[in-house]
């Protein structure tokens, strides 16, 4: 009699619990069932446990930092591309996260008397991507940024007849975009966009002639830009080496 009263009390208690909680709080008798040997087997509740292997593990980004863009190119390269450079140290672009975005630019006006003047402008920028559970793999994100930069160069305001071609030997993939912008003075523009793993390099190199000087040689502008872009790519690898792997600085004699 005592057992019947106890069981009745329990049934009434369960009946008072809201439906949403009934399964969790009052199903201890039905959550397990007896096996043939009298032992109790677990029900299907174990299937609700999260599976740690169900989420995809993203690869860690290859490059964790960016080089100083104002020091990424050799001084001799700056002198060649930008004769009479205004500031060899360059002008650093503003960035609130130098591990993800950094840039630097140089300009110079080479005056040659009655033969006129040649103006050159060089800009180098880096963009680094990390792996992100929501946004995806670091390399894939960098490739998307790479494609975006190429399209941006092709869509430059005032660009006439942009010519797009692969830039061989620059990073894992690279594209050059060459075009002319006609204003008061024609500007001959070259952009090289390159990618190495999770880092995108964008190098812009422009030239213009003043006061009767001959127009810049577009083929030479392109070749010089590709040479500089190769240095910029190599600087990414150097910046991510351990201190012991860094090339030794030349010692003064």
Coordinates of C-alpha atoms in Angstrom, one line a residue:
X1 CA 0.0 0.0 0.0
X2 CA 2.9 2.3 0.9
X3 CA 4.5 1.7 -2.5
X4 CA 1.3 2.5 -4.4
X5 CA 0.9 5.8 -2.5
X6 CA 4.4 6.7 -3.2
X7 CA 4.1 6.0 -7.0
X8 CA 0.8 7.9 -7.1
X9 CA 2.5 10.9 -5.5
X10 CA 5.3 10.8 -8.1
X11 CA 2.8 10.6 -11.0
X12 CA 0.9 13.6 -9.7
X13 CA 4.2 15.6 -9.3
X14 CA 5.1 14.9 -13.0
X15 CA 1.6 15.9 -14.2
X16 CA 2.2 19.4 -12.6
X17 CA 5.4 20.0 -14.5
X18 CA 5.1 22.0 -17.9
X19 CA 5.2 19.8 -21.0
X20 CA 8.5 21.1 -22.2
X21 CA 10.2 19.8 -19.0
X22 CA 8.3 16.6 -18.6
X23 CA 10.7 14.5 -20.7
X24 CA 13.8 15.8 -19.0
X25 CA 12.6 15.8 -15.4
X26 CA 10.1 12.9 -15.1
X27 CA 11.2 10.2 -17.5
X28 CA 13.7 8.4 -15.4
X29 CA 11.7 5.2 -15.6
X30 CA 11.3 5.3 -19.4
X31 CA 14.7 6.7 -20.4
X32 CA 16.2 3.3 -19.8
X33 CA 14.9 -0.1 -20.7
X34 CA 15.9 -3.5 -19.3
X35 CA 17.9 -5.9 -21.4
X36 CA 17.5 -9.6 -21.6
X37 CA 19.8 -10.1 -18.6
X38 CA 18.0 -7.6 -16.5
X39 CA 20.6 -4.9 -16.9
X40 CA 19.5 -1.4 -18.0
X41 CA 20.6 0.0 -21.4
X42 CA 21.0 3.7 -22.1
X43 CA 18.4 5.4 -24.3
X44 CA 18.9 7.8 -27.2
X45 CA 19.7 10.7 -25.0
X46 CA 23.5 10.2 -25.5
X47 CA 23.1 11.2 -29.2
X48 CA 22.4 14.8 -28.1
X49 CA 26.1 15.2 -27.1
X50 CA 28.1 17.5 -29.5
X51 CA 30.5 15.8 -31.7
X52 CA 33.9 17.5 -31.4
X53 CA 34.9 16.3 -34.9
X54 CA 31.8 17.7 -36.6
X55 CA 33.3 21.2 -37.0
X56 CA 35.9 21.7 -39.7
X57 CA 39.4 22.6 -38.4
X58 CA 41.0 25.5 -40.4
X59 CA 44.7 25.5 -41.2
X60 CA 46.7 28.1 -39.4
X61 CA 47.8 31.1 -41.5
X62 CA 51.3 30.6 -42.9
X63 CA 52.5 34.2 -42.3
X64 CA 51.8 35.8 -39.0
X65 CA 53.2 39.2 -39.6
X66 CA 54.0 41.7 -42.4
X67 CA 57.3 43.4 -43.3
X68 CA 57.8 47.1 -42.8
X69 CA 56.7 48.3 -46.3
X70 CA 59.0 51.3 -46.1
X71 CA 61.9 48.9 -45.7
X72 CA 60.7 46.1 -48.0
X73 CA 62.5 47.4 -51.1
X74 CA 66.2 47.8 -51.5
X75 CA 67.5 51.5 -51.4
X76 CA 68.9 50.9 -54.9
X77 CA 65.5 49.8 -56.2
X78 CA 64.0 53.0 -54.9
X79 CA 66.7 55.1 -56.5
X80 CA 66.1 53.3 -59.9
X81 CA 62.3 53.5 -59.9
X82 CA 62.0 57.0 -58.3
X83 CA 65.0 59.2 -59.4
X84 CA 65.4 62.3 -57.2
X85 CA 63.1 60.7 -54.7
X86 CA 61.8 63.2 -52.2
X87 CA 62.2 61.0 -49.2
X88 CA 64.1 57.7 -49.4
X89 CA 62.4 56.6 -46.2
X90 CA 59.0 56.8 -47.8
X91 CA 55.7 57.9 -46.4
X92 CA 54.0 55.2 -44.3
X93 CA 50.3 54.7 -44.8
X94 CA 48.1 55.0 -41.8
X95 CA 46.9 51.7 -40.4
X96 CA 45.2 50.7 -37.2
X97 CA 46.4 47.1 -37.5
X98 CA 49.9 46.8 -38.9
X99 CA 49.8 43.0 -38.7
X100 CA 47.0 43.0 -41.2
X101 CA 47.5 46.0 -43.4
X102 CA 50.5 48.2 -44.1
X103 CA 51.7 50.5 -46.9
X104 CA 54.3 53.0 -48.0
X105 CA 54.8 55.4 -50.9
X106 CA 57.6 57.4 -52.6
X107 CA 57.6 60.2 -55.2
X108 CA 60.2 62.2 -57.0
X109 CA 60.6 64.8 -59.8
X110 CA 63.7 64.5 -62.0
X111 CA 64.2 67.9 -63.7
X112 CA 66.4 68.1 -66.7
X113 CA 66.4 71.7 -67.8
X114 CA 65.1 72.4 -71.3
X115 CA 64.5 68.6 -71.8
X116 CA 61.7 68.8 -69.3
X117 CA 61.0 66.7 -66.1
X118 CA 60.0 63.2 -65.3
X119 CA 57.7 62.5 -62.3
X120 CA 57.5 59.0 -60.7
X121 CA 55.2 57.7 -57.9
X122 CA 55.6 54.3 -56.3
X123 CA 53.3 52.7 -53.8
X124 CA 53.6 49.4 -52.0
X125 CA 50.9 47.9 -49.8
X126 CA 50.4 44.6 -48.0
X127 CA 47.2 42.8 -46.8
X128 CA 47.3 39.7 -44.6
X129 CA 44.4 37.3 -43.9
X130 CA 43.9 35.0 -41.0
X131 CA 41.9 31.8 -40.8
X132 CA 38.4 32.5 -39.3
X133 CA 35.7 30.0 -38.4
X134 CA 33.1 32.3 -40.0
X135 CA 35.0 33.8 -42.9
X136 CA 37.1 30.8 -43.9
X137 CA 40.6 29.6 -44.6
X138 CA 43.4 32.3 -44.6
X139 CA 44.7 31.4 -48.1
X140 CA 41.2 31.4 -49.6
X141 CA 40.5 34.8 -48.1
X142 CA 43.7 36.1 -49.4
X143 CA 42.9 34.8 -52.9
X144 CA 39.6 36.6 -52.7
X145 CA 41.4 39.8 -51.8
X146 CA 43.9 39.3 -54.6
X147 CA 41.0 39.1 -57.2
X148 CA 39.4 42.1 -55.7
X149 CA 42.6 44.1 -56.0
X150 CA 43.0 43.2 -59.7
X151 CA 39.4 44.2 -60.4
X152 CA 40.0 47.5 -58.5
X153 CA 43.1 48.3 -60.7
X154 CA 41.1 47.5 -63.9
X155 CA 38.3 49.8 -62.8
X156 CA 40.6 52.8 -61.9
X157 CA 38.7 56.0 -62.7
X158 CA 39.9 57.4 -66.1
X159 CA 41.9 54.3 -67.0
X160 CA 42.0 53.9 -70.8
X161 CA 42.3 50.5 -72.4
X162 CA 43.7 48.6 -69.4
X163 CA 45.8 45.6 -70.4
X164 CA 45.8 42.7 -68.0
X165 CA 48.4 39.9 -68.1
X166 CA 50.0 37.3 -65.8
X167 CA 53.2 38.5 -64.1
X168 CA 55.5 35.5 -64.2
X169 CA 57.8 34.6 -61.3
X170 CA 56.1 36.8 -58.7
X171 CA 54.8 34.9 -55.7
X172 CA 52.3 32.1 -56.2
X173 CA 50.1 34.1 -58.5
X174 CA 50.5 37.6 -59.9
X175 CA 48.8 39.9 -62.4
X176 CA 49.8 43.2 -64.0
X177 CA 47.4 45.9 -65.1
X178 CA 48.8 48.6 -67.4
X179 CA 46.8 51.6 -68.5
X180 CA 47.0 55.4 -69.2
X181 CA 45.1 58.1 -67.4
X182 CA 44.6 61.2 -69.6
X183 CA 44.4 64.5 -67.7
X184 CA 46.3 67.7 -68.1
X185 CA 49.4 65.5 -68.3
X186 CA 49.1 61.8 -69.4
X187 CA 49.9 59.5 -66.5
X188 CA 51.3 56.0 -67.4
X189 CA 50.2 53.6 -64.7
X190 CA 51.3 50.1 -63.8
X191 CA 49.8 47.9 -61.0
X192 CA 51.2 44.5 -60.0
X193 CA 49.1 42.4 -57.7
X194 CA 50.7 39.3 -56.2
X195 CA 49.8 36.7 -53.6
X196 CA 52.0 34.5 -51.4
X197 CA 50.0 32.2 -49.2
X198 CA 47.8 34.4 -47.0
X199 CA 49.5 37.7 -48.0
X200 CA 48.5 40.0 -50.9
X201 CA 51.0 42.5 -52.3
X202 CA 49.8 45.5 -54.4
X203 CA 52.5 47.6 -56.1
X204 CA 51.5 50.7 -58.1
X205 CA 54.1 52.5 -60.2
X206 CA 53.2 55.6 -62.2
X207 CA 55.1 58.0 -64.4
X208 CA 54.4 61.3 -66.2
X209 CA 56.4 63.8 -68.3
X210 CA 56.3 67.5 -68.0
X211 CA 57.5 70.5 -70.0
X212 CA 58.1 68.7 -73.2
X213 CA 59.9 65.7 -71.8
X214 CA 59.4 62.4 -73.6
X215 CA 56.6 60.1 -72.4
X216 CA 57.7 57.3 -70.0
X217 CA 58.4 54.0 -71.6
X218 CA 55.5 51.9 -70.5
X219 CA 57.3 48.6 -71.1
X220 CA 60.2 49.7 -68.8
X221 CA 57.7 50.9 -66.2
X222 CA 56.1 47.4 -66.2
X223 CA 59.5 45.6 -66.0
X224 CA 60.7 47.8 -63.1
X225 CA 57.4 47.3 -61.3
X226 CA 57.7 43.5 -61.6
X227 CA 61.3 43.6 -60.3
X228 CA 60.2 45.6 -57.3
X229 CA 57.2 43.3 -56.7
X230 CA 59.5 40.3 -56.5
X231 CA 61.5 42.1 -53.7
X232 CA 58.3 42.9 -51.9
X233 CA 57.2 39.2 -52.0
X234 CA 60.6 38.1 -50.7
X235 CA 60.3 40.5 -47.8
X236 CA 57.3 38.7 -46.5
X237 CA 59.2 35.4 -46.1
X238 CA 62.1 37.2 -44.5
X239 CA 59.9 39.0 -42.0
X240 CA 58.4 35.7 -40.8
X241 CA 61.7 33.9 -40.2
X242 CA 63.0 33.3 -36.7
X243 CA 65.8 35.7 -35.6
X244 CA 68.4 33.1 -36.1
X245 CA 67.3 32.6 -39.7
X246 CA 67.4 36.3 -40.6
X247 CA 70.2 37.3 -43.0
X248 CA 73.1 38.9 -41.3
X249 CA 73.4 42.6 -41.7
X250 CA 76.6 43.7 -43.5
X251 CA 79.3 44.8 -41.1
X252 CA 81.1 48.2 -41.6
X253 CA 84.7 47.8 -42.6

